[in-house]
C-alpha atoms as a printed R data frame, in Angstrom:
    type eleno elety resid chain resno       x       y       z
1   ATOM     1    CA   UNK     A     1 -23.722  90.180 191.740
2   ATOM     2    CA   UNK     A     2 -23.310  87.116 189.218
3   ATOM     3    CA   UNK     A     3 -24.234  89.672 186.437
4   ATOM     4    CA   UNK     A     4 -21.245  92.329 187.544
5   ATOM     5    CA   UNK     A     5 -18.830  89.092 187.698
6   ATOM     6    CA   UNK     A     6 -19.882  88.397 184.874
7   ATOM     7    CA   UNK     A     7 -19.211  91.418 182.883
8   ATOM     8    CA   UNK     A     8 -15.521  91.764 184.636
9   ATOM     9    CA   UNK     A     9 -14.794  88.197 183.053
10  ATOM    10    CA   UNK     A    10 -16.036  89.227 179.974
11  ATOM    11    CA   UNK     A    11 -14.181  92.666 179.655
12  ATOM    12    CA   UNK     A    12 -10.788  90.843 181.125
13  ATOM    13    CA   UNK     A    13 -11.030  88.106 178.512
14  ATOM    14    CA   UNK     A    14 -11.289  91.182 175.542
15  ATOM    15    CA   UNK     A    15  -8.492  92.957 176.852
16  ATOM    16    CA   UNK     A    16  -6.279  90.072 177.219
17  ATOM    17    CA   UNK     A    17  -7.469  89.082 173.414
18  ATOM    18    CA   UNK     A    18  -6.555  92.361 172.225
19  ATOM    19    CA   UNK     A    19  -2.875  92.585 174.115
20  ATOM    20    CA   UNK     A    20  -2.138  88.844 172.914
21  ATOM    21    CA   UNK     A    21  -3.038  90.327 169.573
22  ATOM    22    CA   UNK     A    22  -0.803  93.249 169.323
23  ATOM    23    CA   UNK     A    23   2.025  91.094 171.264
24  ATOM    24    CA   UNK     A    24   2.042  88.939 168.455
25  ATOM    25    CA   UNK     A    25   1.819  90.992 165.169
26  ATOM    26    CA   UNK     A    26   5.305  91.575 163.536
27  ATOM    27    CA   UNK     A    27   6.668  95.560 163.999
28  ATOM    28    CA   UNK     A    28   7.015  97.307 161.151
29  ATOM    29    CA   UNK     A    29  10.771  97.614 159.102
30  ATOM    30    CA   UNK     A    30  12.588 100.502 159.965
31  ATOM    31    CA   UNK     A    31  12.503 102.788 156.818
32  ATOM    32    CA   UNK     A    32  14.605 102.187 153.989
33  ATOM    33    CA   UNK     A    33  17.728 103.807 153.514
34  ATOM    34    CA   UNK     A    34  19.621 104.472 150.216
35  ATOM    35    CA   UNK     A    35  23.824 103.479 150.582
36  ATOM    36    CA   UNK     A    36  25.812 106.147 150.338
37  ATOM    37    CA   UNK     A    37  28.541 106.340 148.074
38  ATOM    38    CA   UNK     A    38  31.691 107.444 149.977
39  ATOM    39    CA   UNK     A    39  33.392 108.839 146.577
40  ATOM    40    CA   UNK     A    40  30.393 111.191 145.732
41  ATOM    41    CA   UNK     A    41  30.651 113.175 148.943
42  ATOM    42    CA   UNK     A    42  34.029 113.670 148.412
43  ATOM    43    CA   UNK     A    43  35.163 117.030 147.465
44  ATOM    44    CA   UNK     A    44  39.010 117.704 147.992
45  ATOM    45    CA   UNK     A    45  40.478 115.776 145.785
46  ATOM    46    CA   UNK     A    46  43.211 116.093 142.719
47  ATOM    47    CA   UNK     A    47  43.091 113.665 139.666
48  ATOM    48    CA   UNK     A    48  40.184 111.837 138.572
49  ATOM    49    CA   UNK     A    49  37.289 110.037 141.168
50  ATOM    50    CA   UNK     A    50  35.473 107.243 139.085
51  ATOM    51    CA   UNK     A    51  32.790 106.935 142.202
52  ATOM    52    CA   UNK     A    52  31.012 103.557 140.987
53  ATOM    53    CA   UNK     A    53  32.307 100.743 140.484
54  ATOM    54    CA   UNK     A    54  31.920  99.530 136.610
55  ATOM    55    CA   UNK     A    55  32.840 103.201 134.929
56  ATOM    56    CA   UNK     A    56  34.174 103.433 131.857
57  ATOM    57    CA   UNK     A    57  37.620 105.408 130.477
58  ATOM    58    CA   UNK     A    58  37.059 106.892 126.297
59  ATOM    59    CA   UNK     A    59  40.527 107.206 125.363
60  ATOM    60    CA   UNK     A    60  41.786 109.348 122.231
61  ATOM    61    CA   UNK     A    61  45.333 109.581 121.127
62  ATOM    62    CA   UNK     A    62  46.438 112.906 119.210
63  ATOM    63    CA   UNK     A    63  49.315 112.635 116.846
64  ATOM    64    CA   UNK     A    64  51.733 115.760 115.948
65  ATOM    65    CA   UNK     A    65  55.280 116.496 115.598
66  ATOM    66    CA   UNK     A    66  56.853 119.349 117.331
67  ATOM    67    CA   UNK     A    67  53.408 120.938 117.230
68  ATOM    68    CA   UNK     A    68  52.778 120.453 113.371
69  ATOM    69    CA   UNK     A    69  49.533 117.927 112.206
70  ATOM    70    CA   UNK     A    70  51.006 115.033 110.601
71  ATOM    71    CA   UNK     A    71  50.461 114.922 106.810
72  ATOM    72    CA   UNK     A    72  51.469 111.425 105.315
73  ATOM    73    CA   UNK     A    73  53.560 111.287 102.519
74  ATOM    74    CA   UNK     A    74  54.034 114.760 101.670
75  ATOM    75    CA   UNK     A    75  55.075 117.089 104.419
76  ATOM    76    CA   UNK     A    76  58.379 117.226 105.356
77  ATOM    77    CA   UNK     A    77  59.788 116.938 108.945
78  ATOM    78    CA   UNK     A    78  63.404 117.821 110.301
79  ATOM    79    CA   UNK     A    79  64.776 116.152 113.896
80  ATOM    80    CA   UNK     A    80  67.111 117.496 116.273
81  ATOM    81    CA   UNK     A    81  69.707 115.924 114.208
82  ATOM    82    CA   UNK     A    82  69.051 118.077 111.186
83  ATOM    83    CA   UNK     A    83  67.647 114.923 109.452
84  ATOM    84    CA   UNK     A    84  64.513 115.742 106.830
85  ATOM    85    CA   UNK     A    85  62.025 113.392 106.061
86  ATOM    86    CA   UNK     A    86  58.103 112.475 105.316
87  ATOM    87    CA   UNK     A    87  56.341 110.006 107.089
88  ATOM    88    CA   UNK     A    88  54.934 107.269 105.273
89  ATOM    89    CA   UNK     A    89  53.265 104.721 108.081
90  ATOM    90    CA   UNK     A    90  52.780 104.769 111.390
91  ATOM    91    CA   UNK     A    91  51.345 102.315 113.849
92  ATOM    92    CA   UNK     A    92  52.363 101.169 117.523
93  ATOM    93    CA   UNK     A    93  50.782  99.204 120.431
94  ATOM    94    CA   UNK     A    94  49.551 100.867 123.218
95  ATOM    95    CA   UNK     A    95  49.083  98.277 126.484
96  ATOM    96    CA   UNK     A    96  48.549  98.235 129.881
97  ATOM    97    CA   UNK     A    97  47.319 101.239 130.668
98  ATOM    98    CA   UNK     A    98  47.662 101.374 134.168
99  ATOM    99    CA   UNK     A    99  46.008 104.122 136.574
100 ATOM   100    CA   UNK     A   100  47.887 105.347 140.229
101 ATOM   101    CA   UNK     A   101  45.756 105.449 142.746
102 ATOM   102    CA   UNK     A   102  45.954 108.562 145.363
103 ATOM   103    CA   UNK     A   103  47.577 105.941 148.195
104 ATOM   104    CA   UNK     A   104  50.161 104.741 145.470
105 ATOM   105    CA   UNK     A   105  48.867 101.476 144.527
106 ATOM   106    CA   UNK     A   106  48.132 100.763 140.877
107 ATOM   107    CA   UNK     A   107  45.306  99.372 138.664
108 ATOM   108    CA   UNK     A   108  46.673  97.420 135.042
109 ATOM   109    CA   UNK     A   109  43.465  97.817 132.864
110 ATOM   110    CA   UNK     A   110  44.922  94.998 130.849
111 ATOM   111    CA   UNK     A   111  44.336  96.317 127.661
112 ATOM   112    CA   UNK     A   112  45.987  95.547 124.085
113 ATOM   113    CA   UNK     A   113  45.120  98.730 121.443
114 ATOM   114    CA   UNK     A   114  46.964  98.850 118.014
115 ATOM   115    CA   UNK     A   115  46.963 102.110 116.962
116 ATOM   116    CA   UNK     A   116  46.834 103.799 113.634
117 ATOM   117    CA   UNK     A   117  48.047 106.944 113.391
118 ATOM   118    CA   UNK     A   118  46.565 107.454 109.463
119 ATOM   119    CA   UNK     A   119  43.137 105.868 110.640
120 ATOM   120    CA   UNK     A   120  40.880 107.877 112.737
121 ATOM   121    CA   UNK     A   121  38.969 105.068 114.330
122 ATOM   122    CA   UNK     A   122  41.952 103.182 115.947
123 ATOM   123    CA   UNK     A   123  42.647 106.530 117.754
124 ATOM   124    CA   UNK     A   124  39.705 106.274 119.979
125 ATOM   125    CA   UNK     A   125  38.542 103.328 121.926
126 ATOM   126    CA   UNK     A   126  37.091 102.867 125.661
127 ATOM   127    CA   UNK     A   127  37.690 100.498 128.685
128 ATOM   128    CA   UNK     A   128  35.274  99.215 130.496
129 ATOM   129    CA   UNK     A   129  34.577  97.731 134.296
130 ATOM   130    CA   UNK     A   130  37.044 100.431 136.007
131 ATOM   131    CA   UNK     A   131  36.462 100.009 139.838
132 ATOM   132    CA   UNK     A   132  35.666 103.416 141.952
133 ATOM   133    CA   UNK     A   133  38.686 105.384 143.246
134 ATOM   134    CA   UNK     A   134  40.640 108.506 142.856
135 ATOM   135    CA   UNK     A   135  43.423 108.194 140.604
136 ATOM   136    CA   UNK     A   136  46.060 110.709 140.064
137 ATOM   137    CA   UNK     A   137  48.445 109.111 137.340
138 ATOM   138    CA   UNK     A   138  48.891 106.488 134.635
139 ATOM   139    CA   UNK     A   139  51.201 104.737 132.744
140 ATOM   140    CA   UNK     A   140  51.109 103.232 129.266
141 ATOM   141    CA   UNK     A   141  53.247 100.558 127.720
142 ATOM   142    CA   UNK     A   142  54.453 101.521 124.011
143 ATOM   143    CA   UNK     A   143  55.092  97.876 123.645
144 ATOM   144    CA   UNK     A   144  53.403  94.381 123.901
145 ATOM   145    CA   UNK     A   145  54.357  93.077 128.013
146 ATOM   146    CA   UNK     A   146  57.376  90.351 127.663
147 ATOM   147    CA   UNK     A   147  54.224  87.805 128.709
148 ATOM   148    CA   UNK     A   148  52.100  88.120 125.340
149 ATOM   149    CA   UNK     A   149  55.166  89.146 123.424
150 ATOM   150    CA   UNK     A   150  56.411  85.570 123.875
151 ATOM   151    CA   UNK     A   151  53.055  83.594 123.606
152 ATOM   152    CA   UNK     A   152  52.732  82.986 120.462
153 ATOM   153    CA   UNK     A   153  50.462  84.076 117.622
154 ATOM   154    CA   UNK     A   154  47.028  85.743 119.240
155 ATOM   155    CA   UNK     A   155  43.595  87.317 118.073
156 ATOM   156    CA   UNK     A   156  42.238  90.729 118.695
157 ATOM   157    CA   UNK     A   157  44.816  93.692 118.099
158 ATOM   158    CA   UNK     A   158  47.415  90.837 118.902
159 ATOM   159    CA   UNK     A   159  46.552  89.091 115.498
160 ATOM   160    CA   UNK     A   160  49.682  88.316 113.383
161 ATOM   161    CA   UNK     A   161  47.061  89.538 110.394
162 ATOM   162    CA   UNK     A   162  47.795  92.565 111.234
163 ATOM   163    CA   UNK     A   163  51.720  92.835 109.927
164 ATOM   164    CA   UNK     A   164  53.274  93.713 113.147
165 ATOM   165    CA   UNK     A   165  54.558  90.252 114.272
166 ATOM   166    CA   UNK     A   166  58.174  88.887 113.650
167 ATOM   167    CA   UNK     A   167  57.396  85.358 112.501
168 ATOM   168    CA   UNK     A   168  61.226  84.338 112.421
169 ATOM   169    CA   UNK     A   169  61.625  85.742 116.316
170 ATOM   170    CA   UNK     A   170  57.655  84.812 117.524
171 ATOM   171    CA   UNK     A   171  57.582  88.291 118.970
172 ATOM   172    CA   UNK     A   172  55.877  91.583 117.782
173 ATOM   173    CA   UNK     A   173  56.748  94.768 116.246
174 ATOM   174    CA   UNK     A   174  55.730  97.576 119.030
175 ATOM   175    CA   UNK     A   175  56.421 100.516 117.104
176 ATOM   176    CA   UNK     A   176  56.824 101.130 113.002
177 ATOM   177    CA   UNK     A   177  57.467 104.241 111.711
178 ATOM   178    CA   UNK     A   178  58.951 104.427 107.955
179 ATOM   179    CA   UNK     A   179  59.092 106.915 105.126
180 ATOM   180    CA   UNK     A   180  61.686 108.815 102.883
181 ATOM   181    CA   UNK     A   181  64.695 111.726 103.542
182 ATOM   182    CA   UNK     A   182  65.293 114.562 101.329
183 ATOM   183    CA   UNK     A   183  68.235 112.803 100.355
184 ATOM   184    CA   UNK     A   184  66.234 110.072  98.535
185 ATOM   185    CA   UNK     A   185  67.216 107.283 100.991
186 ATOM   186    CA   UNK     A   186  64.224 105.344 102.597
187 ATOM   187    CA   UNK     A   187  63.814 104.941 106.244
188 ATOM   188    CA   UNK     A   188  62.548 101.619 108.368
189 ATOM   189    CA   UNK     A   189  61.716 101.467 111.745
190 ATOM   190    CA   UNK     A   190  60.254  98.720 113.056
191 ATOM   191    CA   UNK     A   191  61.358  98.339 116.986
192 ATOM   192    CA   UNK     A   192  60.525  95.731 119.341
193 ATOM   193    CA   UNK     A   193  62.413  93.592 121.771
194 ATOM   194    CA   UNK     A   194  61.712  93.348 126.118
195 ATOM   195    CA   UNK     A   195  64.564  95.760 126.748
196 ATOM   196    CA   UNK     A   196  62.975  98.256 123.958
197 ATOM   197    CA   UNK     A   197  59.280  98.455 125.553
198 ATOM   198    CA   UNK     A   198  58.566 102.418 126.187
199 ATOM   199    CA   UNK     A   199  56.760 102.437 129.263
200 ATOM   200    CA   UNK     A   200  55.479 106.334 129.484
201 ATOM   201    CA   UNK     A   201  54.639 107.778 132.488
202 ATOM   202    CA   UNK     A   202  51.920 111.002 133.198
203 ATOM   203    CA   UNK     A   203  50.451 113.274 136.106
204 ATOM   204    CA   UNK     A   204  46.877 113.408 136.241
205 ATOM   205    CA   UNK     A   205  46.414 115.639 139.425
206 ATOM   206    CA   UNK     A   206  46.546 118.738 138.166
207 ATOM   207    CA   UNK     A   207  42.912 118.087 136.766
208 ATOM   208    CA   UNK     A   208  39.574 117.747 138.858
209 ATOM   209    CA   UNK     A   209  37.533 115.429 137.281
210 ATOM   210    CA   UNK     A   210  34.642 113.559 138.815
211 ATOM   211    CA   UNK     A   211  32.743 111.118 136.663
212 ATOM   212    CA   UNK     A   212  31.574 107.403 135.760
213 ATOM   213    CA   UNK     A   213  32.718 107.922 132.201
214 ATOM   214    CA   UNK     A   214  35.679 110.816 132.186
215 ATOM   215    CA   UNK     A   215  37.698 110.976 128.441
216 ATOM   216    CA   UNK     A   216  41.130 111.219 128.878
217 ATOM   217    CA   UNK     A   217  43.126 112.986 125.922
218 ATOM   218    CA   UNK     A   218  46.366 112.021 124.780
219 ATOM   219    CA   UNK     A   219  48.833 113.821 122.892
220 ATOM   220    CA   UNK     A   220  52.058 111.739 120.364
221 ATOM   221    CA   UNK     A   221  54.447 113.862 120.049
222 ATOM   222    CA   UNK     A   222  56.945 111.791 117.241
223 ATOM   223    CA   UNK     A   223  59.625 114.270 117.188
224 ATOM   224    CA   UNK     A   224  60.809 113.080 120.446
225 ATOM   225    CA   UNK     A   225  61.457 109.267 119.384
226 ATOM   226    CA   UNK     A   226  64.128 111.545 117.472
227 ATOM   227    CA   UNK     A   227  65.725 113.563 120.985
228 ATOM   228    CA   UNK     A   228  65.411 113.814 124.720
229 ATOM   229    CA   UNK     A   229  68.020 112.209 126.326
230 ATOM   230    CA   UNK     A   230  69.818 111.210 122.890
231 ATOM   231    CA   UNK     A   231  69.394 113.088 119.582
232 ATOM   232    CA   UNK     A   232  68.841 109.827 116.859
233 ATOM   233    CA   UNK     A   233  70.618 110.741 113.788
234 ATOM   234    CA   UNK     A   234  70.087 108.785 110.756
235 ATOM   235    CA   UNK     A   235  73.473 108.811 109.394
236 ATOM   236    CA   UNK     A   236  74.920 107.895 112.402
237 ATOM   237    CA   UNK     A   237  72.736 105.492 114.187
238 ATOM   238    CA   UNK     A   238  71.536 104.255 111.031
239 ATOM   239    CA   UNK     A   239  68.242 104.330 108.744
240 ATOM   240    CA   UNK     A   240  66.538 100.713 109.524
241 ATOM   241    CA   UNK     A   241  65.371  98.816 112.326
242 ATOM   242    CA   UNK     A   242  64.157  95.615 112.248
243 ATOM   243    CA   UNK     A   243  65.456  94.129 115.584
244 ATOM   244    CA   UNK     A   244  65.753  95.004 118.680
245 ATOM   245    CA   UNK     A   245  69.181  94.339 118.754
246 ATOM   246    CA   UNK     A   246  69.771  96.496 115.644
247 ATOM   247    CA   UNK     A   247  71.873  99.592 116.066
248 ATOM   248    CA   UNK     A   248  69.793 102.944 117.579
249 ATOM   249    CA   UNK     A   249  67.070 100.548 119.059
250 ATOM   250    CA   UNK     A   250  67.911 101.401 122.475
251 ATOM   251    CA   UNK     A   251  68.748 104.866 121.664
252 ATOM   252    CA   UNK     A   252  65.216 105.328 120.569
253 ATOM   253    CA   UNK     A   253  63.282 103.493 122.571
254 ATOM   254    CA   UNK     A   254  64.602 105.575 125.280
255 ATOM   255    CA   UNK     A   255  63.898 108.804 123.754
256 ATOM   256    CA   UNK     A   256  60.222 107.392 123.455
257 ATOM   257    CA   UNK     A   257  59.637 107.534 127.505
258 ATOM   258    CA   UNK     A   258  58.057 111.269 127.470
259 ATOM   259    CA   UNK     A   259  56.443 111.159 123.643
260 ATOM   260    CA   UNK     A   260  53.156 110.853 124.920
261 ATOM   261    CA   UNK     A   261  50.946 113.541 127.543
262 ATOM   262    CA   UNK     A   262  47.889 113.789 129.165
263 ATOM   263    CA   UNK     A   263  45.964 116.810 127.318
264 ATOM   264    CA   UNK     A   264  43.162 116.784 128.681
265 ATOM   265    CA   UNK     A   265  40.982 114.941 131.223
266 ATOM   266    CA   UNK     A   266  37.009 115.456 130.800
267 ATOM   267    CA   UNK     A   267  33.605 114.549 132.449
């Protein structure tokens, strides 16, 4: 009898051991999941989807005008206004690139390019850090922003070294175009000014482009600093600019709101 008591203590003391032991050991994790991306399950979409944070835009600006390549001191180009001329220079900011997103709100990218249209390797160049999100526009500023233009000599494409700043009026020369007519008279444009800052506007949702580093084509058209809403004559409005209160500033600096499209938009 004191042997079978014995033996129940015994086997009641193990069990209890064993459920004190599994009471007391720490349950497993739940298997890891991956987090899902909203943007790369989307599908219907128009414009371009950037789904991770930190993507990158490669930007490359085209130059023409009226559909002809642009060949620098030599070929010769007529406006609406029956001007002919050759094209010597050409070099302009291009700032702020800002991006629309598909609920209407914008993104300023902040940026400050100087563009040459003669040098190949100003024509490219790529922004960095652009948050996730579908975007179905953008805007770029043919200009330096009334901010910067007024602060004073910078570095970077904003560097006075680089012959586009107006050291008597501390402000800087957006756009300079110059060359020669057929009728031997030189030509000077050098525009600037707040009220003469081309901001151009495109449509990006006519493309379907998902991707953390998408290259986004742009196309100069120059003939239409020359027309569209105002043909620019250069007997009439005048062959130099070199203030943006100057006669034809305004004229052209309108006419520069559609020079520029989207041509293409690529993975």
């Amino acid at each position: 009898m004191k042997i079978n008591l014995l033996n129940r203590f015994v086997f009641f003391m193990s069990a209890s051991a064993i459920l004190f032991s599994l009471s007391c050991k720490t349950p497993s994790p739940p298997p890891s999941q991956a987090a899902v991306n909203p943007w790369d399950t989307v599908s219907n979409f128009k414009g371009l989807i950037i789904p991770a944070d930190g993507g990158t835009i490669n930007f490359q600006m085209n130059y023409t005008f009226a559909g002809s390549n642009i060949v620098f001191g030599s070929k010769q180009y007529s406006n609406a206004a029956g001007d002919t001329f050759t094209i010597k220079e050409l070099k302009h900011y291009l700032t702020n690139i800002t991006l629309k997103r598909a609920d209407g709100s914008e993104l300023n990218l902040q940026n400050y390019n100087l563009l040459d249209a003669a040098t190949a390797s100003t024509q490219n160049f790529t922004l960095t850090k652009v948050p996730a999100g579908n975007y179905v526009g953008m805007s770029v500023l043919l200009a330096v922003d009334s901010f910067r233009n007024h602060s004073g000599m910078q570095e970077g494409a904003l560097d006075p070294g680089w012959g586009l700043f107006w050291t008597w009026s501390s402000g800087y020369i957006f756009y300079r175009i110059n060359g020669a007519t057929t009728a031997s008279q030189n030509y000077s444009f050098d525009l600037g000014g707040d009220t003469n800052a081309p901001k151009v506007t495109m449509d990006l949702s006519s493309y379907k482009v998902k991707s953390v580093a998408p290259k986004i084509t742009l196309l100069m058209d120059v003939n239409e600093m020359f027309q569209n809403p105002s043909n620019f004559s250069f007997k009439t409005d005048g062959y130099t600019i070199h203030s943006g209160l100057d006669a034809g500033a305004a004229k052209m600096s309108l006419n520069m709101k559609d020079m520029v499209t989207v041509t293409g938009l690529n993975p």
